[in-house]
Short mmCIF file of C-alpha atoms in Angstrom, two decimals:
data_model
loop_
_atom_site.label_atom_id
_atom_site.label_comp_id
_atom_site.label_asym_id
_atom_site.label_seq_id
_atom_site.Cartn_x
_atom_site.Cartn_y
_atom_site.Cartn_z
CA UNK A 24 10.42 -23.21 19.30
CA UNK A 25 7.06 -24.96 20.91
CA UNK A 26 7.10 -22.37 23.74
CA UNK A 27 6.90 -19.59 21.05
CA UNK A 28 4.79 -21.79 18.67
CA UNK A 29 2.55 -21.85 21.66
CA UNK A 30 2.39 -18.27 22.03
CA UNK A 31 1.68 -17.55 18.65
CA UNK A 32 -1.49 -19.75 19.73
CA UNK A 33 -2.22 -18.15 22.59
CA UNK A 34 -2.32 -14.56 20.64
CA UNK A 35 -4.67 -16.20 18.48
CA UNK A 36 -7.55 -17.34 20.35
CA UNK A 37 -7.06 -14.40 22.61
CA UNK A 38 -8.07 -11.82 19.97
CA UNK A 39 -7.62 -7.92 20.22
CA UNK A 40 -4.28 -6.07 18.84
CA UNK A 41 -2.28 -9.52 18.49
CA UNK A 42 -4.77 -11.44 16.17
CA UNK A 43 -5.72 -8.78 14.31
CA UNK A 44 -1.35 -8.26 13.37
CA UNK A 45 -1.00 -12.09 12.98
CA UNK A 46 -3.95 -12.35 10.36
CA UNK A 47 -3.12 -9.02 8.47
CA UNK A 48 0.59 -10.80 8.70
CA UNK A 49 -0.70 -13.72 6.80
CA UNK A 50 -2.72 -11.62 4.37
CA UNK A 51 -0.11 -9.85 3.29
CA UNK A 52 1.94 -13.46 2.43
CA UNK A 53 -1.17 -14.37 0.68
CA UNK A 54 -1.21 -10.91 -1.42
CA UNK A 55 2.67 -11.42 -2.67
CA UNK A 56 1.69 -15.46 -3.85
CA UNK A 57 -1.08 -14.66 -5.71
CA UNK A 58 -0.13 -11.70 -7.20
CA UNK A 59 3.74 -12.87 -8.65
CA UNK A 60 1.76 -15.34 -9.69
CA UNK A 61 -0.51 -13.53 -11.86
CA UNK A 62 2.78 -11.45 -13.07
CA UNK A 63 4.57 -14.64 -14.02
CA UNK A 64 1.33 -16.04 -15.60
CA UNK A 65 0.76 -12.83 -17.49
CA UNK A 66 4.45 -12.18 -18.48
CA UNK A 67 4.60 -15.67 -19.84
CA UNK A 68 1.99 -14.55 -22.28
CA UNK A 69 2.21 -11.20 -22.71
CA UNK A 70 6.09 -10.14 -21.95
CA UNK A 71 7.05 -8.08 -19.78
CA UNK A 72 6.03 -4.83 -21.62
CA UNK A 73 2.36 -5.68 -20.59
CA UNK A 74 3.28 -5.43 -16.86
CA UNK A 75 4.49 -2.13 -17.90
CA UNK A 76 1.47 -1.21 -19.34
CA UNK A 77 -0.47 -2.42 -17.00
CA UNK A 78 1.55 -0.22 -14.37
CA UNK A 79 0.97 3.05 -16.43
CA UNK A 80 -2.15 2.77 -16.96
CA UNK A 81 -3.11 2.45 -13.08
CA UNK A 82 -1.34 5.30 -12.64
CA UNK A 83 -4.73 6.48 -13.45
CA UNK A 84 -6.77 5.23 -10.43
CA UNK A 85 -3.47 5.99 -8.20
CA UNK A 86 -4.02 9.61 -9.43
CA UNK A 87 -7.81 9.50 -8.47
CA UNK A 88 -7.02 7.92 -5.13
CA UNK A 89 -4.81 10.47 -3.89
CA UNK A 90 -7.79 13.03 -4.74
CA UNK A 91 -10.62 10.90 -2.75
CA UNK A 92 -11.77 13.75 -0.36
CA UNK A 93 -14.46 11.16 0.42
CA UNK A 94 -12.83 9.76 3.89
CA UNK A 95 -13.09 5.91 2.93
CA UNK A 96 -9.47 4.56 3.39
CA UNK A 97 -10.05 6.51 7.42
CA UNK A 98 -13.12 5.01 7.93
CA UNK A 99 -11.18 2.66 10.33
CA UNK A 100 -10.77 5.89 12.65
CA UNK A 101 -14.20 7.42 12.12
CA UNK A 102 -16.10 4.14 13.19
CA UNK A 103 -13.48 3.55 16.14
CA UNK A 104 -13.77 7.06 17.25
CA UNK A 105 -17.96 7.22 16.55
CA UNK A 106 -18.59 7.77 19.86
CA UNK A 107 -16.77 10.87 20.16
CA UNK A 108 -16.55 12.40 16.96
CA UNK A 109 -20.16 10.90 16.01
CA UNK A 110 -22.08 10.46 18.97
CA UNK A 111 -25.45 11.98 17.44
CA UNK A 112 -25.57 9.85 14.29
CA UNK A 113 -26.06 6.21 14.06
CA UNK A 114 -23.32 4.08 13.07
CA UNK A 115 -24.78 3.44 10.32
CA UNK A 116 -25.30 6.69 8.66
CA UNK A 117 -21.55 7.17 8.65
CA UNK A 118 -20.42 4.86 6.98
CA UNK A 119 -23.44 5.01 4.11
CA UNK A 120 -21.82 9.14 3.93
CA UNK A 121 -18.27 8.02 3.28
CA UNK A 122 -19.10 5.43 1.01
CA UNK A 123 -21.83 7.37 -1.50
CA UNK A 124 -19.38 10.56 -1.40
CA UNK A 125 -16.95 8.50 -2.15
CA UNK A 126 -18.86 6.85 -5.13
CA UNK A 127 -19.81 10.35 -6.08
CA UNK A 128 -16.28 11.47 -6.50
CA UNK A 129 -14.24 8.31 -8.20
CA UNK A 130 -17.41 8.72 -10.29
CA UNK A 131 -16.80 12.30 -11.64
CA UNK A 132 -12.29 11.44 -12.04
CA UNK A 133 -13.73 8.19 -14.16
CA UNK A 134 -15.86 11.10 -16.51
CA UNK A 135 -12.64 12.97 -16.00
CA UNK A 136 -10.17 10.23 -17.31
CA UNK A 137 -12.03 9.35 -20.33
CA UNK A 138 -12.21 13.26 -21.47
CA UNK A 139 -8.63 13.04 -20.68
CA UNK A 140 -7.17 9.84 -21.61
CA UNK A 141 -6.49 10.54 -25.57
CA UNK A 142 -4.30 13.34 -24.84
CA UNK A 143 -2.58 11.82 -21.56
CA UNK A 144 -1.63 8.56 -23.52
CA UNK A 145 -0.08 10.04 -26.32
CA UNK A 146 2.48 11.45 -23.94
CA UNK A 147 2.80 8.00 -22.03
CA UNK A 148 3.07 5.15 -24.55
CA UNK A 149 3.47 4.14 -28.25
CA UNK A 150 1.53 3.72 -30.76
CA UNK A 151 1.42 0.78 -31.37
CA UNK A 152 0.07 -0.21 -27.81
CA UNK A 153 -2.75 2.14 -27.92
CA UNK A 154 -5.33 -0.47 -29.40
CA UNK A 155 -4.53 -2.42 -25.58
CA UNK A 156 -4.42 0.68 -24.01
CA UNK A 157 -8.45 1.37 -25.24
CA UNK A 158 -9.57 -2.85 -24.53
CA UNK A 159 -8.35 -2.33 -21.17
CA UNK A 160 -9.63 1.36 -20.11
CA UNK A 161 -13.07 -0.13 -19.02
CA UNK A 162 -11.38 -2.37 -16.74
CA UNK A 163 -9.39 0.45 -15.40
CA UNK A 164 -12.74 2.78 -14.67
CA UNK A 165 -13.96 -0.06 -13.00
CA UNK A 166 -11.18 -0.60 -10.79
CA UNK A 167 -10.96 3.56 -9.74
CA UNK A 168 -14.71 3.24 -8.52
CA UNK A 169 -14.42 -0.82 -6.92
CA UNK A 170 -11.06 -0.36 -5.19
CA UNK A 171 -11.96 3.22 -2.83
CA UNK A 172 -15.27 1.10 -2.20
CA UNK A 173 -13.41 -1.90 -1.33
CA UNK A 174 -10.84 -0.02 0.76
CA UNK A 175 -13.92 1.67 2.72
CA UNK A 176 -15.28 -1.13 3.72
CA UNK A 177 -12.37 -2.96 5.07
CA UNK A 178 -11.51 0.08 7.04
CA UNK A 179 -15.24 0.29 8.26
CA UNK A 180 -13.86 -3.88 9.00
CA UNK A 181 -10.83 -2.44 10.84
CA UNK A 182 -12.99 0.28 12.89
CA UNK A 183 -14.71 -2.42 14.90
CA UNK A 184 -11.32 -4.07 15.58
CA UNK A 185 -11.82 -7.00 13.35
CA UNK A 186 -9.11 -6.62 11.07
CA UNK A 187 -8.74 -10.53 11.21
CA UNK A 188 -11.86 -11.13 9.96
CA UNK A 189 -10.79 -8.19 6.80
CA UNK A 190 -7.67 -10.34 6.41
CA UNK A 191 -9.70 -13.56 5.76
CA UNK A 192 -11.82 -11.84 3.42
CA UNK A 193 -9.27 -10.12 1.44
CA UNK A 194 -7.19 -13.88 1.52
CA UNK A 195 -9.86 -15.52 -0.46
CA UNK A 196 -10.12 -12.54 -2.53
CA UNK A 197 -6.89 -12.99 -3.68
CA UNK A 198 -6.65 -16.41 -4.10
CA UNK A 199 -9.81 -16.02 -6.11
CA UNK A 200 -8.41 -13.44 -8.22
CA UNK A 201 -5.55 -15.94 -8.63
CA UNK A 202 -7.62 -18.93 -10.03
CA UNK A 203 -9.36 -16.75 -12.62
CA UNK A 204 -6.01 -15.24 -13.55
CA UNK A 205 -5.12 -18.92 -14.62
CA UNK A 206 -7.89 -19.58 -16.63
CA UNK A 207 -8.55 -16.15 -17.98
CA UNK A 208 -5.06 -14.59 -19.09
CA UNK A 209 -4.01 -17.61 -21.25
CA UNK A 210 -7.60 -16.99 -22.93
CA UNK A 211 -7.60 -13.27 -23.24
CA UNK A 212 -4.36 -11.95 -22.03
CA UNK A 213 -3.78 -8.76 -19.94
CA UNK A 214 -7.60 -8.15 -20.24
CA UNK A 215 -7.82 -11.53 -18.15
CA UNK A 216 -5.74 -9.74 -15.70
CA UNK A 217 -7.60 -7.12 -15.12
CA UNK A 218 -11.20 -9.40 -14.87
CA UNK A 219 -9.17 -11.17 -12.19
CA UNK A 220 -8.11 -8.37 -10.55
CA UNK A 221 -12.13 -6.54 -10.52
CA UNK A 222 -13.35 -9.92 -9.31
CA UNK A 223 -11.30 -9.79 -6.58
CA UNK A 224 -12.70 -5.95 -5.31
CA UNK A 225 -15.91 -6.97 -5.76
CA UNK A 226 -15.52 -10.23 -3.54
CA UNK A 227 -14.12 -7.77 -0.62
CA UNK A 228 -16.74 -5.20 -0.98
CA UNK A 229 -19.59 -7.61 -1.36
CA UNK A 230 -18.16 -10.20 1.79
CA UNK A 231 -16.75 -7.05 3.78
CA UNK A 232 -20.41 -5.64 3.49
CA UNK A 233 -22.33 -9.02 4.82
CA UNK A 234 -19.88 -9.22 7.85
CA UNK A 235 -20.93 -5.48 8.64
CA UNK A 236 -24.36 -5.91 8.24
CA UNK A 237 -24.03 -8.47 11.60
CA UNK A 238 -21.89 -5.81 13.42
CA UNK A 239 -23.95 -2.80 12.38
CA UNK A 240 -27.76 -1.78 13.22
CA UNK A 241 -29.49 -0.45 10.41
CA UNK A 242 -27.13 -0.79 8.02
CA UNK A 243 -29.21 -2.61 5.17
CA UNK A 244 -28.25 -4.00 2.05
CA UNK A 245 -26.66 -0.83 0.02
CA UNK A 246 -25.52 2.86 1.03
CA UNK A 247 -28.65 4.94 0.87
CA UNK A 248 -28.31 8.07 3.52
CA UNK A 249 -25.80 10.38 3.48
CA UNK A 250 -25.61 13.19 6.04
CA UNK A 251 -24.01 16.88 5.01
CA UNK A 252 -22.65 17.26 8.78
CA UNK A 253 -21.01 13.45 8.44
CA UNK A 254 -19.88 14.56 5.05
CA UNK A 255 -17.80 18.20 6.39
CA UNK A 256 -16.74 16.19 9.02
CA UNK A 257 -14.62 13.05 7.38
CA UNK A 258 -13.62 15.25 4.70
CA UNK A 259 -12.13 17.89 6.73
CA UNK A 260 -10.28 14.86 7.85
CA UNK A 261 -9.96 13.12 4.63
CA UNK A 262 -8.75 16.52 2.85
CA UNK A 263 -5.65 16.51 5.11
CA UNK A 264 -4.89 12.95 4.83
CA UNK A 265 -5.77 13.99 0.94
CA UNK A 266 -2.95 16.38 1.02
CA UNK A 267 -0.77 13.50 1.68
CA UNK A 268 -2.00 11.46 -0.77
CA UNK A 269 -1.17 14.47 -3.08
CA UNK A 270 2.06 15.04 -2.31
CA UNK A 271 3.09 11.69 -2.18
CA UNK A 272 2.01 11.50 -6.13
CA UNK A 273 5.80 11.79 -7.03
CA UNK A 274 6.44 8.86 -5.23
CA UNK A 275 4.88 6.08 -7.96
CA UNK A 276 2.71 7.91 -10.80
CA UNK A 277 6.02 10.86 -11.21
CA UNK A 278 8.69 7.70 -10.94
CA UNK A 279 6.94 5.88 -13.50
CA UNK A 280 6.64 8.31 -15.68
CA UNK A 281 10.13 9.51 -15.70
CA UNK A 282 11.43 5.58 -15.94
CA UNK A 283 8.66 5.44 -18.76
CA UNK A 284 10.34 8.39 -20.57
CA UNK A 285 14.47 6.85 -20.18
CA UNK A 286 13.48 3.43 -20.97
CA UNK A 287 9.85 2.58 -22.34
CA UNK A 288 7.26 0.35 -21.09
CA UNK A 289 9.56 -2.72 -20.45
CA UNK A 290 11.93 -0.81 -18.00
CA UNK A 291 8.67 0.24 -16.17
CA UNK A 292 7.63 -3.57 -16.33
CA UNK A 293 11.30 -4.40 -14.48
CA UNK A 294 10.32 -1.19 -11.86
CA UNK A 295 7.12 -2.50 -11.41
CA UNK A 296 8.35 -6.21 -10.32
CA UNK A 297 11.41 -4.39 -7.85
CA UNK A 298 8.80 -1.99 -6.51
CA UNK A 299 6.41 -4.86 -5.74
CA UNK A 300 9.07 -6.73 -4.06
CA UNK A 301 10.21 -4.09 -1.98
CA UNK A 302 6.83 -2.68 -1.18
CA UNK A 303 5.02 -6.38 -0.91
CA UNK A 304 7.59 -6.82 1.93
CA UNK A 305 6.79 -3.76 3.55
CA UNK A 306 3.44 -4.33 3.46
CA UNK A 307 4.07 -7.46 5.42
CA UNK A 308 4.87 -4.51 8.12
CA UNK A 309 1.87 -2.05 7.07
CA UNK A 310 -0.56 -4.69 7.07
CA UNK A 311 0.38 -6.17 10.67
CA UNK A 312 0.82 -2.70 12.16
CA UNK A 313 -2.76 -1.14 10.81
CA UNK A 314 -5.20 -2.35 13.53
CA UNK A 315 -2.67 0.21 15.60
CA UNK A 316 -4.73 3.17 13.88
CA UNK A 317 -7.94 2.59 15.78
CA UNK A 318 -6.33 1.73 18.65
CA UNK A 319 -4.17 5.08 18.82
CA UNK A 320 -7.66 6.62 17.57
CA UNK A 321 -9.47 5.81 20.62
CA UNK A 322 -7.01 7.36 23.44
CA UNK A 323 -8.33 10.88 24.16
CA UNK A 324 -4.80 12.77 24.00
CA UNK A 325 -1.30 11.48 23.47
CA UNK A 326 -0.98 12.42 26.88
CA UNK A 327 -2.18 8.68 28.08
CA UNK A 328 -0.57 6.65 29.63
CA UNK A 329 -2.06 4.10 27.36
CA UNK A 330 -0.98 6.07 24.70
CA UNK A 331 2.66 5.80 25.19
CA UNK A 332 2.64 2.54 25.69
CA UNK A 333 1.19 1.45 23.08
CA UNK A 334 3.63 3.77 20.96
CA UNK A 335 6.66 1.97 22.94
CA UNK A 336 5.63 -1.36 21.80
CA UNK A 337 4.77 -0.26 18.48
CA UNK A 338 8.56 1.14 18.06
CA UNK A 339 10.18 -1.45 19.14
CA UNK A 340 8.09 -4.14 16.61
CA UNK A 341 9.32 -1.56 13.93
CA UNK A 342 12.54 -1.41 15.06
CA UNK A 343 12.71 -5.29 14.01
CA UNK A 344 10.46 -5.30 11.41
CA UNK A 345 12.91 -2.77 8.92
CA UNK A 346 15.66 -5.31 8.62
CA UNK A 347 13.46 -8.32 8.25
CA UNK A 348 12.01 -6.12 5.42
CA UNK A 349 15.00 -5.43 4.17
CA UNK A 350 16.64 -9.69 4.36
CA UNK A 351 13.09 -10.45 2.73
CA UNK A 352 13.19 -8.04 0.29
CA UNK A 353 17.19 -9.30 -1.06
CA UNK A 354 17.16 -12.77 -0.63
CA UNK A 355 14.05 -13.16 -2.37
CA UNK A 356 14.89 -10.81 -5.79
CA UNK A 357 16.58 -13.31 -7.85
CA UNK A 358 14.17 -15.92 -7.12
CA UNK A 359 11.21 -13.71 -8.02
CA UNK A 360 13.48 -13.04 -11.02
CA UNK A 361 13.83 -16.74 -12.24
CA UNK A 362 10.53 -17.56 -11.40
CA UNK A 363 8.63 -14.99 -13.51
CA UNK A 364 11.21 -13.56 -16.34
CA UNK A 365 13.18 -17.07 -16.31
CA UNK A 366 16.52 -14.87 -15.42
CA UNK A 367 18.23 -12.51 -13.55
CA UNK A 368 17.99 -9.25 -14.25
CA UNK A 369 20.86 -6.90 -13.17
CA UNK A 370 18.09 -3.98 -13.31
CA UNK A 371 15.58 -5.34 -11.13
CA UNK A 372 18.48 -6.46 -8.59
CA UNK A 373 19.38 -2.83 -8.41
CA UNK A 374 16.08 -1.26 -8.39
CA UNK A 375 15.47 -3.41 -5.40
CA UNK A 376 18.38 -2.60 -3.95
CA UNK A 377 17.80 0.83 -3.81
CA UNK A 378 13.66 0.64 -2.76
CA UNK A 379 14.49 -2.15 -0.15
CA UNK A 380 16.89 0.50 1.17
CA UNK A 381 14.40 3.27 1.23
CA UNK A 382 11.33 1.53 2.27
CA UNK A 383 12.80 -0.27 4.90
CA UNK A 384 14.80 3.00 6.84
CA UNK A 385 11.16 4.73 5.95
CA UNK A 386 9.52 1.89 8.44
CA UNK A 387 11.44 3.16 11.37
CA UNK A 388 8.95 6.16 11.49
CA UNK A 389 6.04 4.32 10.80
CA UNK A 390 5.16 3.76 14.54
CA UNK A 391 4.71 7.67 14.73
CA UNK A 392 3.67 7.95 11.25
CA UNK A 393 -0.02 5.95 12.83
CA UNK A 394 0.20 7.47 15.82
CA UNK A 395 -0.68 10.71 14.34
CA UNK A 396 -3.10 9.47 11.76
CA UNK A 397 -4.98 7.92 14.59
CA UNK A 398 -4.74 10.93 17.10
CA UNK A 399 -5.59 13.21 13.50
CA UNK A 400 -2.64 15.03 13.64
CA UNK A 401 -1.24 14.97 10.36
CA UNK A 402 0.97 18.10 10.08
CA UNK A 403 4.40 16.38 10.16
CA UNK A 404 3.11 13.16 7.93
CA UNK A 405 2.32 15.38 4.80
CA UNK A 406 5.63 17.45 5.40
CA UNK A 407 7.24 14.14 5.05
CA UNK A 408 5.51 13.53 2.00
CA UNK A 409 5.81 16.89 0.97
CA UNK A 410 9.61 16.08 1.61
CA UNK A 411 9.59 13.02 -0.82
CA UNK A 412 8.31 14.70 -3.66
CA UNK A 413 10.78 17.58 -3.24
CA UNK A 414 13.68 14.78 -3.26
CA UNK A 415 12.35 12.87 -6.01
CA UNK A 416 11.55 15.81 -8.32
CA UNK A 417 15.11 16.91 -7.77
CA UNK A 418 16.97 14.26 -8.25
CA UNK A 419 15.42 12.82 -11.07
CA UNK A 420 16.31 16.18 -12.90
CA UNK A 421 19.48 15.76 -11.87
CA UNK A 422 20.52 12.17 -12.29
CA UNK A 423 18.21 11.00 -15.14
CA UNK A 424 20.39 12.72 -17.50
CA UNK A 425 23.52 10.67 -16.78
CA UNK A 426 21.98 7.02 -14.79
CA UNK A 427 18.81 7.13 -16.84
CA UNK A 428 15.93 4.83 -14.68
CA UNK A 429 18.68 4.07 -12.10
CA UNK A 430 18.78 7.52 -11.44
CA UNK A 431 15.09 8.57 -10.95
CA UNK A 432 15.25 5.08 -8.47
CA UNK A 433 18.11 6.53 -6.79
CA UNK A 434 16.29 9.90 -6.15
CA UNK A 435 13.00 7.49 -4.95
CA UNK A 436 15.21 5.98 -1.93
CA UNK A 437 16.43 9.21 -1.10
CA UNK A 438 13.13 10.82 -0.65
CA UNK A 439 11.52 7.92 1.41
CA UNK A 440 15.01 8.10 4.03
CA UNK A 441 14.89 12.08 4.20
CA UNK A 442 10.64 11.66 5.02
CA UNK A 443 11.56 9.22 7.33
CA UNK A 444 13.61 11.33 9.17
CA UNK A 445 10.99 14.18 8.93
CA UNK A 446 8.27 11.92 10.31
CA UNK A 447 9.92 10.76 13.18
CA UNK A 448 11.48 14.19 14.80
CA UNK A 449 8.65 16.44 13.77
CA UNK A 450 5.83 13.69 15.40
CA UNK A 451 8.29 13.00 18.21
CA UNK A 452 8.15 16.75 19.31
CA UNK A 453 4.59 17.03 18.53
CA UNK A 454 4.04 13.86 20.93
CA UNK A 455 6.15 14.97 23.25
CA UNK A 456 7.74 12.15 23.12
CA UNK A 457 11.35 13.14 22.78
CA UNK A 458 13.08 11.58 25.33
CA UNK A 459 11.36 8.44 24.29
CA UNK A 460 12.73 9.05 20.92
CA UNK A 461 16.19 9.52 21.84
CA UNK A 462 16.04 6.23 23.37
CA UNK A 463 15.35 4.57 20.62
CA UNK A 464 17.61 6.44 18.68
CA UNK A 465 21.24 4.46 19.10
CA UNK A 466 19.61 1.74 18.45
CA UNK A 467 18.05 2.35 15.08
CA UNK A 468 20.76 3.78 13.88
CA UNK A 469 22.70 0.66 13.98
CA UNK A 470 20.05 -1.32 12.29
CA UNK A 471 20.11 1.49 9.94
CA UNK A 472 23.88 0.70 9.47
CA UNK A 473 23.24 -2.94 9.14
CA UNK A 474 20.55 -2.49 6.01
CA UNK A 475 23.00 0.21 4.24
CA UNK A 476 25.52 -2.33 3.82
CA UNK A 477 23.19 -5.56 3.01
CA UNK A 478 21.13 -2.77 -0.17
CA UNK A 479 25.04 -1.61 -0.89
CA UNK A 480 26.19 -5.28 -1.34
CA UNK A 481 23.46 -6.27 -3.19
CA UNK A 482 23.70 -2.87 -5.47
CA UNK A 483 27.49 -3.75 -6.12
CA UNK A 484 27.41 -6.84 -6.68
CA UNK A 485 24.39 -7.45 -8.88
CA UNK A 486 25.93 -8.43 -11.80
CA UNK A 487 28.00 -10.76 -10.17
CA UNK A 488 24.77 -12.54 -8.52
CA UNK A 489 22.40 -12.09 -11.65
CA UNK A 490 25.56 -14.24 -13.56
CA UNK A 491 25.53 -16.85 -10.66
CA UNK A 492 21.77 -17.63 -10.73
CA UNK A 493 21.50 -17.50 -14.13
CA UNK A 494 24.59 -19.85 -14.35
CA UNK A 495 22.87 -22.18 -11.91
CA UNK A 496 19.67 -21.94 -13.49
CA UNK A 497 20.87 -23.18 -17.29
CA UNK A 498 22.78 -26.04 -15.25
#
């Protein structure tokens, strides 16, 4: 244990690829406190049908997200691969493009979503909830321009290969957000949530944008020149990884909906607390396992040597990684149940059960899922996507009708295994890589085994586990 202690150390002071994991590691552990925390504070107040609320509503800047043609979540790549791709243009001047085209666009879906929003939220909630809906829509625009802002500069953050210094940044953020939560949603409720929740974006953009002021010349103190070559370039770039973002809107917005239409705002507020479990413990993965996109960006071809070794290593942490996601993910349900709705629910049990299950058999492609975003070739990442929404769209037309939410969940976890699968063969052929591949395969396929049976026992026996802790809990 002091040996590996000590290595953990080691990888610490010695920078690169291994501190840059470890701190987005930690960030994500910081991201899951703080925010159950702010659900537990604001269903204590509110109830859960808030959280539900809350969820729709940000369907909105998910929507607008997915349609940011502006390149600012790949600004990691562009600034790691600025001497190739950018060599004639200052540093500088690339990221000031992303970030006012970006501003530009969230900008005109914000005009968009308040034409919009009357018609959209008579179709989503009741109502009796619209006078919550309207206090909290400023909030929301705010959010749909802060967050792409505050996304493109942490990726800018991750370009130089400083995603430790991001994950510091984004940890006070949230712990920030946190403390005003406390003092600001027993005052004004879910409005209190969302001022935390801005304060927080701002504190990323405004600290993210001081640390790259040291690391780039000429940067100065706001975006001011934008370039139309910079521009065609990152969004010819940003329109495919666009296309993705696109296709994978039946993965949250679609599911939400659909749960929203079988079982109102409260069964979206039990989705929303399985779906942040699940995903808050695959982010643990995601977050580590980011600094790999610059790093793949800057090999030439996928021919390197360098290349494949880094891919190797990265499949093998994976490998790991999607049954840790998947223990995490179970073992912690029913005390994220007790802790913010007082009880176990049998619904969010199940819901977990069946997004632990999906997200975690998605994570053994995620190695080549980065691999391709950092080499740019994206042709097998939106067929997976493209993939999930088919799956998704299907079955929730045909199990709704007879399992209701549990249905449209069902259809979620089949869509994220069946992309999986896409991701991996289809980039493992592009790569070249298929020997490689088939080496690996035995071996996730038992730890694919392994997290079938954990998600099936915990599906089964929900009820059974729900009445334990529950028992325990009133004793």
């Amino acid at each position: 244990m002091i040996a590996r202690f000590g290595k953990i150390v080691e990888r610490v002071r010695a920078g690169g690829l291994g501190r840059n994991g470890l701190f987005s590691l930690g960030q994500s552990v910081v991201a899951i406190i703080c925010i159950f925390l702010s659900y537990r504070m604001l269903v204590e107040r509110e109830g859960i049908e808030s959280l539900g609320l809350w969820s729709l509503l940000m369907l909105f800047g998910g929507v607008a997200s997915s349609f940011d043609v502006s390149g600012a979540s790949a600004l990691a790549r562009s600034v790691a691969r600025h001497g190739l791709d950018f060599a004639e243009h200052e540093r500088a001047t690339v990221i000031h493009t992303v970030l006012l085209t970006s501003i530009a666009v969230n900008g005109a879906f914000v005009a968009l979503l308040l034409l919009a929003a009357p018609a959209l939220l008579a179709h989503m909630i009741s109502p009796s909830q619209w006078a919550d809906a309207w206090r909290l829509f400023p909030w929301i625009a705010a959010l749909m321009l802060m967050t792409p802002l505050a996304v493109g500069v942490s990726s800018a953050i991750d370009g130089h290969m400083r995603a430790d210094i991001r994950s510091v940044l984004a940890s006070i953020a949230a712990v920030i957000g946190l403390a005003i939560a406390a003092i600001a949603i027993p005052r004004w409720g879910l409005p209190g949530f969302a001022l935390a929740q801005t304060v927080q974006q701002a504190i990323v953009i405004v600290g993210g944008w001081l640390f790259l002021r040291r690391r780039v010349d000429r940067l100065g103190w706001l975006p001011t020149r934008w370039r139309p070559t910079i521009f065609r370039r990152t969004t010819g770039y940003a329109l495919r990884l666009n296309v993705i973002g696109a296709l994978s809107l039946a993965l949250e917005p679609l599911t939400k909906y659909c749960i929203n239409l079988s079982g109102g705002t409260a069964a979206v507020g039990l989705y929303e607390l399985a779906a942040r479990l699940a995903m808050q413990a695959r982010n643990l993965v995601i977050s580590s396992t980011t600094p790999l996109i610059p790093a793949f960006a800057m090999a030439e071809t996928p021919s390197d040597s360098y290349f494949a070794s880094l891919l190797h290593r990265a499949q093998r942490y994976t490998n790991v990684a999607a049954l840790t996601v998947t223990l995490i993910s179970l073992s912690a349900a029913p005390f994220m149940c007790l802790v913010i709705l007082r009880e176990v629910s049998v619904e969010v049990l199940r819901f977990n059960a069946l997004l632990a299950l999906g997200w975690s058999i998605n994570i053994f492609s995620l190695a080549l899922y980065l691999a391709a975003q950092g080499q740019g070739m994206l042709r097998w990442n939106m067929l997976s996507h493209a993939t999930i929404g088919i799956v998704i769209v299907a079955s929730a037309m045909l199990l709704m009708p007879a399992f209701g939410s549990e249905g449209v969940v069902i259809g979620v976890a089949a869509g994220l295994i069946a992309g999986a699968v896409v991701t991996a063969a289809g980039n493992a052929w592009s790569f070249g890589v298929r020997a490689q591949f088939a080496r690996e395969l035995p071996v996730v396929i038992i730890l694919a085994l392994i997290i079938v049976a954990a998600c099936g026992t915990m599906w089964g026996g929900a009820v059974q586990i729900a009445n334990f802790f529950n028992h325990w809990s009133h004793t």
